[in-house]
Amino acid sequence: MSDPGSVHSYSERIVYMPKVLLTSVCRPFGGNGEGDSVGAELFHAQVTRSQGIFSYRQVIRCWGLDYIAENIEAPAVVLHYPSEREFIHEIRTKHYDYIGINFVVATFHKARRMTRIIRRHSPGSQIIFGGYGTVLSDDVLGAYCDFICREEGIVYMRRLLGESLDGPVRHPYTPIESPRVYSFPLKTKVAHITGGLGCPNGCDFCCTSHFFNRKYIPFIQSGRELHDTMRLMEHKAREAGDTLSSFIFIDEDFFIHETRAREFLNCVREAGVSSSIMGFGSVRGLSRFTADEIAEMGFDVIWTGFEGTGSGYKKLQGKKLDVLYDDLRSRGVAILTSMIIGFPHQNRAGILEDFKQLTEMGPSLWQILIYFAFPSTPLYEKVLAEGRYLPEYQDHPDYRTFDGFSMHFQHTHFTAEELEDLQKELYRRCFEVLGPSLVRVLQSWFEGYQNLKDSASPLLRERAARMRSYVRSALPGIYPAIRFGPNQQRRSEARQFLREIEDELGPLSLKERLQCWGTIPLSAWTWMTEKLALFQQPRLLRIEHRL
């Protein structure tokens, strides 16, 4: 394995500027032996996966590649989800010095195949492995690459290329399409900002926390910088002719960094207007703020861990979960909550009790993962030391199943198959008990509108107006839930919800009624294309930097 510090002196770089290709793994996803939880879509793969035609569809970029390309001096190209044919064409015609591949453990087989393609079609290129897949050992990875990045990628690539390490982090404009339902594409975009990498909470199963040794690496130092970066993204969107609907903040526990978050809140108050934000926060972090403060910042969706009642993680300390969820929902914040099954103390009855508590709290969206011993985590080291790792995964592991949807070690109360079947059952039951997430998100926003429309706070009244606009514009999306919801009770609830909206906001116009009826053929089309696996793969996104 080569040492980045030994490759080309800085003076040599002045004479010759190398060309860099940074790429995700190749599509298609979901091939033979591949799980359906790993791909280009987080919502559809892991959150709304059991919801059929109601599932959110949104392709997520490998934002780390965009950040690296934006923050090095060398000419660079980023590829998101090329086909093998597109990848071969790129490397044969452009002659890159370095080719970096971002992958996770479950897509290592794809990265491995791409290296063989590179050796054949661009033998002069040096290969860099990066991403969370690099938690695999040098013995596993070393034969396929020249360099392995197991740290923050901007600094690593600057050092590899002989560039200055002291430059600030520049935030690229990297929008994605707004989530679509019923195959109906929206014209708006979602802007992305990475606040920082890593998480100090250090949960024993968490790869992203332990990849960075439980340290937080900030990309944005202050609340003012965050607010200014949002305004910069809005400016870049206007230049690109895009209409932004919202922002997503990538920061594993935004609210735990209280000083920065409060400074951001003050900036929003000074500006007198907030933007729609999806972000991440622990119970411990969220408990430091009132629901009004979180709403004033602009958070419309927050992903927070429930995990399980007996998990004992420090991040769950704070307000009672039901109180926290109710307070946030009353301000129009939709909750995406995550549950983990398979803790050592859990039997089936215990898991079902936790599940009952989760559904009673009424989140808008949910993720249910298996307590998974991911390489590099304390849990992984523990089950290895205790000899509980299943032989088929320890001796000859199929890395395609390292995804949170497979059980890899012995459990007192479950076989691997039993726990995996229970996971599928809980996803299905959650949909049956709570109904389509699309409807539940709208219910949270409608409740926020009703509670905030007469608020003394100008920011919260402005938020209420935004919530009202969301609900009114999304009315047609409720109609398929009335017709095709998972059971009679959920269909009746959707019908009643539509009546409540009409009572509050006025009856549907003729145009809105026609749009409601138009969702029926769209629903049928969505069902058919998924059943036949048509139009389910992402398209290539290619971005040039300094060419």
XYZ file of C-alpha atoms in Angstrom:
547
model
C 0.000 0.000 0.000
C 1.412 3.389 -0.955
C 1.909 6.297 1.417
C 0.070 9.437 0.256
C 2.835 11.576 1.671
C 5.409 9.980 -0.647
C 3.529 10.533 -3.901
C 4.828 13.532 -5.890
C 6.306 16.583 -4.221
C 4.439 19.886 -4.199
C 6.878 21.352 -6.736
C 6.172 18.473 -9.116
C 2.466 19.247 -8.831
C 3.115 22.771 -10.133
C 4.572 21.284 -13.308
C 1.881 18.664 -13.796
C -1.676 18.762 -12.473
C -3.098 15.239 -12.247
C -6.642 14.439 -13.313
C -8.973 12.821 -10.778
C -12.126 10.774 -11.259
C -14.327 10.235 -8.199
C -17.168 7.780 -8.619
C -19.853 5.861 -6.826
C -20.240 2.173 -7.553
C -21.976 1.224 -10.784
C -25.663 0.606 -11.165
C -27.823 -1.467 -11.381
C -28.707 -2.223 -7.784
C -30.708 -5.189 -6.537
C -29.044 -7.856 -8.656
C -28.746 -11.549 -7.820
C -27.639 -11.960 -4.216
C -27.901 -8.250 -3.449
C -30.195 -6.991 -0.737
C -32.922 -4.489 -1.566
C -31.872 -2.200 1.291
C -28.715 -0.895 -0.426
C -28.948 1.389 -3.418
C -29.293 4.964 -4.512
C -32.520 5.611 -2.560
C -32.510 5.807 1.225
C -36.254 6.313 1.767
C -37.447 3.566 -0.554
C -34.736 1.127 0.530
C -34.861 1.548 4.306
C -37.707 3.789 5.467
C -40.856 3.511 3.332
C -39.807 0.114 1.959
C -43.046 -1.650 2.976
C -45.415 1.018 1.683
C -45.799 0.034 -1.959
C -47.186 2.826 -4.142
C -46.941 5.231 -1.195
C -43.177 4.884 -0.856
C -41.067 8.036 -1.168
C -38.719 7.888 -4.150
C -35.617 10.072 -4.101
C -32.121 9.361 -5.422
C -29.426 10.426 -2.958
C -26.028 11.626 -4.155
C -22.722 10.432 -2.728
C -22.125 13.900 -1.357
C -18.660 13.119 -0.071
C -17.424 12.856 -3.649
C -18.880 16.270 -4.496
C -17.208 17.818 -1.451
C -13.816 16.351 -2.299
C -13.989 17.479 -5.920
C -14.982 20.994 -4.851
C -12.101 21.243 -2.377
C -9.068 20.061 -4.326
C -7.141 22.053 -6.938
C -6.693 19.237 -9.433
C -9.131 18.867 -12.343
C -11.803 16.393 -11.300
C -14.930 14.662 -12.538
C -17.587 13.110 -10.301
C -19.804 10.256 -11.461
C -22.911 9.273 -9.547
C -24.250 5.803 -10.426
C -22.737 5.159 -13.852
C -23.521 1.976 -15.702
C -20.498 -0.187 -16.449
C -20.676 0.917 -20.072
C -20.686 4.586 -19.065
C -17.842 3.978 -16.626
C -15.711 2.231 -19.246
C -16.311 5.042 -21.735
C -15.246 7.613 -19.131
C -11.980 5.987 -18.156
C -11.002 4.998 -21.714
C -11.485 8.450 -23.183
C -10.366 10.784 -20.378
C -7.134 9.168 -19.069
C -7.270 9.795 -15.319
C -4.262 9.654 -13.009
C -6.381 8.737 -9.996
C -9.740 6.998 -9.795
C -11.452 7.065 -6.416
C -14.335 4.688 -5.684
C -16.801 5.337 -2.867
C -18.453 2.198 -1.488
C -19.945 0.605 1.599
C -19.309 -2.945 2.759
C -22.493 -4.185 1.072
C -21.288 -2.830 -2.297
C -17.697 -4.028 -2.029
C -18.375 -6.611 -4.739
C -19.216 -3.752 -7.097
C -16.070 -1.810 -6.190
C -14.009 -4.944 -6.704
C -15.462 -5.444 -10.187
C -14.785 -1.805 -11.056
C -11.110 -2.245 -10.183
C -10.841 -5.070 -12.689
C -12.403 -2.791 -15.309
C -9.891 -0.058 -14.465
C -6.903 -2.404 -14.684
C -8.081 -3.498 -18.123
C -9.180 -0.220 -19.679
C -7.039 2.369 -17.830
C -4.007 0.500 -16.473
C -2.087 3.720 -15.817
C -4.647 4.974 -13.316
C -4.079 4.540 -9.593
C -7.089 3.371 -7.607
C -8.250 4.905 -4.333
C -10.808 3.189 -2.105
C -12.906 5.427 0.138
C -16.150 5.447 2.080
C -17.421 3.327 4.945
C -16.546 0.145 3.064
C -12.925 0.767 3.991
C -13.604 -0.591 7.480
C -12.685 -3.892 5.855
C -9.085 -4.892 6.469
C -6.069 -4.317 4.243
C -5.961 -8.075 3.725
C -9.406 -7.865 2.107
C -8.981 -4.579 0.219
C -5.266 -4.323 -0.528
C -5.189 -6.489 -3.647
C -7.658 -4.253 -5.449
C -6.389 -0.710 -4.895
C -3.320 1.472 -4.552
C -4.553 3.714 -1.747
C -7.149 3.435 1.026
C -8.721 6.542 2.561
C -9.845 5.873 6.121
C -10.211 9.460 7.225
C -11.905 12.695 6.197
C -11.586 12.654 2.416
C -10.778 16.295 1.621
C -7.632 16.344 3.742
C -6.636 12.907 2.487
C -6.909 13.867 -1.189
C -5.151 17.198 -0.710
C -2.266 15.361 0.926
C -2.205 12.677 -1.761
C -2.098 15.301 -4.500
C 0.552 17.390 -2.782
C -1.801 20.326 -2.242
C -2.027 22.674 0.721
C -3.913 21.169 3.649
C -4.923 24.489 5.180
C -7.674 25.669 2.857
C -11.229 26.139 4.138
C -14.017 23.733 3.289
C -16.038 25.040 0.346
C -19.619 23.816 0.120
C -20.660 22.681 -3.356
C -24.153 23.206 -4.711
C -25.300 19.598 -4.993
C -29.095 19.493 -5.272
C -31.255 16.410 -5.545
C -34.832 16.118 -6.723
C -37.573 16.507 -4.138
C -39.117 13.191 -3.027
C -41.779 11.963 -5.411
C -44.770 9.714 -4.809
C -46.960 7.908 -7.370
C -44.227 8.446 -9.998
C -45.076 12.150 -10.175
C -41.866 14.203 -10.508
C -41.795 17.506 -8.673
C -40.115 20.518 -10.249
C -38.346 21.523 -7.056
C -34.927 20.593 -5.677
C -33.490 19.883 -2.237
C -30.162 21.537 -1.417
C -27.593 19.773 0.735
C -25.188 21.072 3.358
C -22.822 18.933 5.426
C -22.386 20.461 8.855
C -19.821 17.925 9.959
C -18.783 14.285 9.985
C -18.751 11.753 12.789
C -20.637 11.583 16.053
C -19.374 11.739 19.643
C -22.241 9.584 20.993
C -20.362 6.396 20.108
C -23.211 3.858 20.111
C -21.642 0.409 20.036
C -23.213 -0.552 16.681
C -22.592 2.728 14.829
C -20.093 2.577 11.982
C -20.186 6.297 11.208
C -19.308 7.206 14.789
C -16.425 4.773 15.167
C -15.077 5.359 11.639
C -13.989 8.765 12.945
C -13.037 7.425 16.392
C -16.054 9.075 18.072
C -14.748 12.498 17.056
C -16.770 15.214 15.378
C -15.159 16.884 12.359
C -16.949 20.179 11.716
C -17.349 21.500 8.182
C -19.322 24.474 9.509
C -17.968 26.161 12.609
C -20.711 28.596 13.574
C -24.409 29.250 13.243
C -23.663 32.379 11.222
C -21.611 30.352 8.765
C -24.452 27.854 8.424
C -26.994 30.614 7.781
C -24.706 32.263 5.237
C -24.110 28.926 3.503
C -27.850 28.422 3.124
C -28.142 31.842 1.514
C -25.237 30.920 -0.786
C -27.025 27.734 -1.836
C -30.158 29.734 -2.606
C -28.094 32.096 -4.760
C -26.510 29.192 -6.639
C -29.941 27.636 -7.147
C -31.203 30.850 -8.755
C -28.146 30.915 -11.018
C -28.887 27.320 -12.056
C -32.565 28.068 -12.633
C -33.601 25.716 -9.811
C -36.444 26.188 -7.355
C -35.470 24.972 -3.891
C -38.134 23.389 -1.733
C -35.926 22.591 1.244
C -32.503 21.812 2.671
C -31.057 18.644 4.131
C -28.390 19.073 6.825
C -25.994 16.147 7.073
C -24.901 16.275 10.694
C -25.461 13.217 12.843
C -26.593 15.144 15.934
C -27.080 18.783 14.968
C -28.641 19.918 18.235
C -25.917 18.484 20.461
C -23.699 21.342 19.270
C -25.827 23.815 21.182
C -23.777 26.993 20.773
C -23.726 26.685 16.989
C -27.426 25.771 16.838
C -28.450 28.723 19.017
C -26.394 31.120 16.934
C -28.155 29.760 13.853
C -31.513 30.330 15.553
C -30.551 33.942 16.279
C -29.563 34.433 12.633
C -32.930 33.103 11.492
C -34.704 35.441 13.906
C -32.680 38.403 12.644
C -33.518 37.542 9.045
C -37.199 37.098 9.890
C -37.665 34.082 7.632
C -36.851 30.384 7.946
C -36.260 27.718 5.324
C -37.589 24.178 5.258
C -34.995 21.795 6.727
C -34.601 18.065 7.247
C -32.012 17.213 9.862
C -30.860 14.733 12.474
C -30.916 14.977 16.243
C -30.740 12.805 19.341
C -33.187 12.992 22.228
C -30.357 14.439 24.309
C -29.701 17.190 21.789
C -33.334 17.971 20.997
C -34.136 18.229 24.708
C -31.914 21.318 24.968
C -34.366 23.298 22.854
C -38.062 24.043 23.027
C -40.323 22.862 20.242
C -40.890 26.517 19.303
C -37.143 27.084 18.922
C -36.738 24.024 16.718
C -39.697 25.130 14.616
C -38.321 28.670 14.315
C -35.062 27.282 12.928
C -37.121 25.754 10.115
C -36.979 22.024 10.801
C -39.889 20.274 9.067
C -38.545 16.699 9.362
C -36.187 15.381 12.046
C -34.629 11.927 12.106
C -34.116 10.782 15.697
C -33.298 7.450 17.301
C -35.780 5.544 19.442
C -33.640 2.371 19.239
C -35.308 0.518 22.137
C -36.394 1.036 25.726
C -33.613 -1.027 27.236
C -30.775 0.063 24.957
C -29.320 2.439 27.541
C -27.621 4.791 25.110
C -26.642 8.186 26.496
C -28.103 9.947 23.457
C -31.600 8.901 24.617
C -31.369 10.830 27.891
C -33.593 13.877 28.106
C -37.290 14.542 27.672
C -39.723 11.644 27.708
C -40.066 10.380 24.171
C -43.835 10.695 23.951
C -43.684 14.283 25.258
C -40.875 15.181 22.859
C -42.648 13.675 19.841
C -45.973 15.343 20.732
C -44.343 18.738 21.239
C -42.503 18.607 17.932
C -45.527 17.363 16.008
C -47.634 20.186 17.483
C -45.226 22.605 15.798
C -45.367 20.875 12.443
C -42.203 18.784 12.776
C -42.609 15.333 11.243
C -40.612 12.652 13.098
C -38.610 9.952 11.354
C -37.681 7.501 14.094
C -35.385 4.488 14.055
C -35.850 1.279 16.034
C -33.328 -1.518 16.540
C -34.256 -5.126 17.157
C -32.039 -7.945 18.369
C -30.441 -6.449 21.471
C -29.110 -9.272 23.709
C -31.801 -8.689 26.359
C -34.687 -8.813 23.880
C -37.010 -11.702 23.237
C -40.014 -11.548 20.930
C -42.297 -10.187 23.645
C -39.830 -7.434 24.502
C -39.452 -6.388 20.875
C -43.210 -6.287 20.403
C -43.575 -4.150 23.528
C -41.017 -1.669 22.170
C -42.812 -1.743 18.839
C -46.106 -0.975 20.550
C -44.546 2.039 22.243
C -43.107 3.257 18.949
C -46.437 3.067 17.122
C -48.272 4.738 20.014
C -45.905 7.714 19.728
C -47.073 8.056 16.131
C -43.978 8.906 14.080
C -44.483 9.991 10.484
C -41.723 7.766 9.129
C -39.817 4.826 10.582
C -36.743 2.677 10.102
C -36.350 -0.749 11.743
C -32.869 -2.268 11.661
C -31.274 -5.366 13.134
C -28.661 -4.892 15.874
C -25.770 -5.413 13.520
C -22.111 -6.063 14.344
C -20.528 -3.838 11.707
C -16.735 -4.144 11.258
C -14.728 -1.568 13.250
C -17.430 -1.126 15.904
C -17.188 -2.190 19.578
C -20.101 -4.576 19.021
C -18.167 -6.323 16.243
C -15.110 -6.761 18.460
C -17.296 -8.021 21.299
C -19.125 -10.728 19.372
C -15.830 -11.880 17.835
C -14.209 -12.082 21.274
C -17.187 -14.011 22.629
C -17.181 -16.410 19.688
C -20.772 -15.540 18.752
C -20.203 -14.549 15.147
C -21.911 -17.069 12.890
C -19.297 -19.146 11.032
C -20.790 -18.481 7.597
C -20.214 -14.752 8.098
C -16.898 -14.932 9.920
C -15.081 -17.468 7.761
C -16.452 -16.745 4.290
C -18.570 -13.603 4.637
C -20.990 -12.524 1.949
C -20.431 -8.806 2.291
C -23.586 -8.062 0.305
C -25.566 -8.819 3.470
C -23.725 -6.297 5.673
C -26.646 -3.903 5.554
C -28.646 -3.904 8.805
C -31.157 -6.367 7.363
C -29.264 -9.561 8.231
C -28.344 -11.141 11.563
C -24.717 -12.226 11.710
C -24.205 -13.496 15.236
C -25.817 -15.892 17.677
C -28.726 -14.634 19.765
C -30.169 -16.252 22.866
C -33.783 -15.959 21.734
C -33.670 -15.933 17.918
C -32.150 -17.674 14.991
C -30.925 -15.333 12.259
C -33.883 -16.256 10.059
C -36.398 -15.646 12.854
C -35.087 -12.152 13.543
C -34.955 -11.253 9.847
C -38.547 -12.457 9.432
C -39.618 -10.422 12.472
C -38.038 -7.323 10.953
C -40.126 -7.774 7.800
C -43.222 -8.344 9.919
C -42.679 -5.144 11.901
C -42.253 -3.031 8.774
C -45.516 -4.462 7.440
C -47.363 -4.018 10.745
C -46.112 -0.447 11.147
C -47.618 0.396 7.773
C -50.862 -1.282 8.747
C -51.053 0.477 12.128
C -49.836 3.951 11.124
C -50.704 4.073 7.436
C -48.846 5.773 4.577
C -46.037 8.089 5.674
C -47.173 10.602 3.077
C -50.420 11.080 4.996
C -48.733 11.131 8.395
C -46.258 13.817 7.334
C -49.143 15.950 6.064
C -50.995 15.399 9.341
C -47.977 16.720 11.272
C -47.765 19.782 9.052
C -51.536 20.365 9.278
C -51.372 20.178 13.069
C -48.487 22.643 13.019
C -50.518 25.041 10.873
C -53.500 24.879 13.211
C -51.391 25.502 16.316
C -49.157 28.237 14.897
C -51.419 30.301 12.648
C -52.243 32.706 15.506
C -48.819 32.610 17.168
C -47.345 35.790 18.626
C -44.069 34.919 16.866
C -43.802 36.274 13.289
C -41.488 33.371 12.417
C -44.011 30.812 13.625
C -46.879 32.529 11.805
C -44.747 32.450 8.645
C -44.125 28.767 9.333
C -47.874 28.183 9.669
C -48.414 29.753 6.274
C -45.769 27.423 4.822
C -47.421 24.404 6.443
C -50.768 25.472 5.009
C -49.234 25.702 1.543
C -47.668 22.246 1.912
C -50.943 20.634 2.884
C -53.013 22.365 0.226
C -50.597 21.548 -2.584
C -50.312 17.894 -1.499
C -54.076 17.261 -1.224
C -54.198 14.992 -4.301
C -51.688 12.688 -2.600
C -54.257 11.777 0.047
C -56.724 10.402 -2.481
C -54.926 7.092 -3.210
C -54.695 6.532 0.572
C -58.497 6.718 0.677
C -58.737 4.179 -2.141
C -55.726 1.922 -1.611
C -54.635 2.312 2.031
C -53.450 -0.848 3.815
C -56.798 -1.545 5.537
C -60.264 -0.120 6.080
C -59.312 1.797 9.226
C -56.418 3.603 7.538
C -58.582 4.382 4.494
C -61.279 5.840 6.744
C -58.693 7.948 8.583
C -57.395 9.326 5.295
C -60.947 10.206 4.232
C -61.599 11.943 7.548
C -58.313 13.833 7.259
C -59.332 15.134 3.843
C -62.628 16.362 5.330
C -60.758 18.150 8.142
C -58.559 19.916 5.607
C -61.581 21.039 3.612
C -63.299 22.262 6.765
C -60.249 24.310 7.709
C -58.949 25.459 4.331
C -62.043 25.394 2.159
C -63.507 22.907 -0.328
C -61.532 21.418 -3.191
C -61.588 23.353 -6.431
C -62.465 21.646 -9.706
C -58.762 21.593 -10.614
C -57.887 19.946 -7.297
C -60.614 17.322 -7.750
C -59.283 16.499 -11.209
C -55.788 16.218 -9.738
C -57.127 13.843 -7.074
C -58.624 11.593 -9.725
C -55.398 11.824 -11.714
C -53.511 10.112 -8.904
C -55.429 6.882 -9.553
C -53.791 6.046 -12.923
C -50.483 7.293 -11.518
C -50.883 4.844 -8.622
C -51.546 2.006 -11.053
C -48.505 2.983 -13.112
C -46.335 3.098 -9.985
C -47.515 -0.351 -8.901
C -46.871 -1.839 -12.337
C -43.406 -0.349 -12.841
C -42.227 -1.587 -9.463
C -43.650 -5.072 -9.987
C -41.986 -5.298 -13.398
C -38.772 -3.589 -12.212
C -39.154 -0.851 -14.827
C -37.493 2.570 -14.404
C -36.229 1.664 -10.932
C -32.535 2.494 -11.438
C -30.863 5.900 -11.084
C -29.482 7.720 -14.088
C -25.890 8.855 -14.472
C -25.059 12.243 -12.995
C -21.715 13.616 -14.213
C -20.151 16.817 -12.849
C -16.942 18.446 -14.049
C -14.655 20.528 -11.819
C -11.936 22.777 -13.306
C -11.607 20.911 -16.608
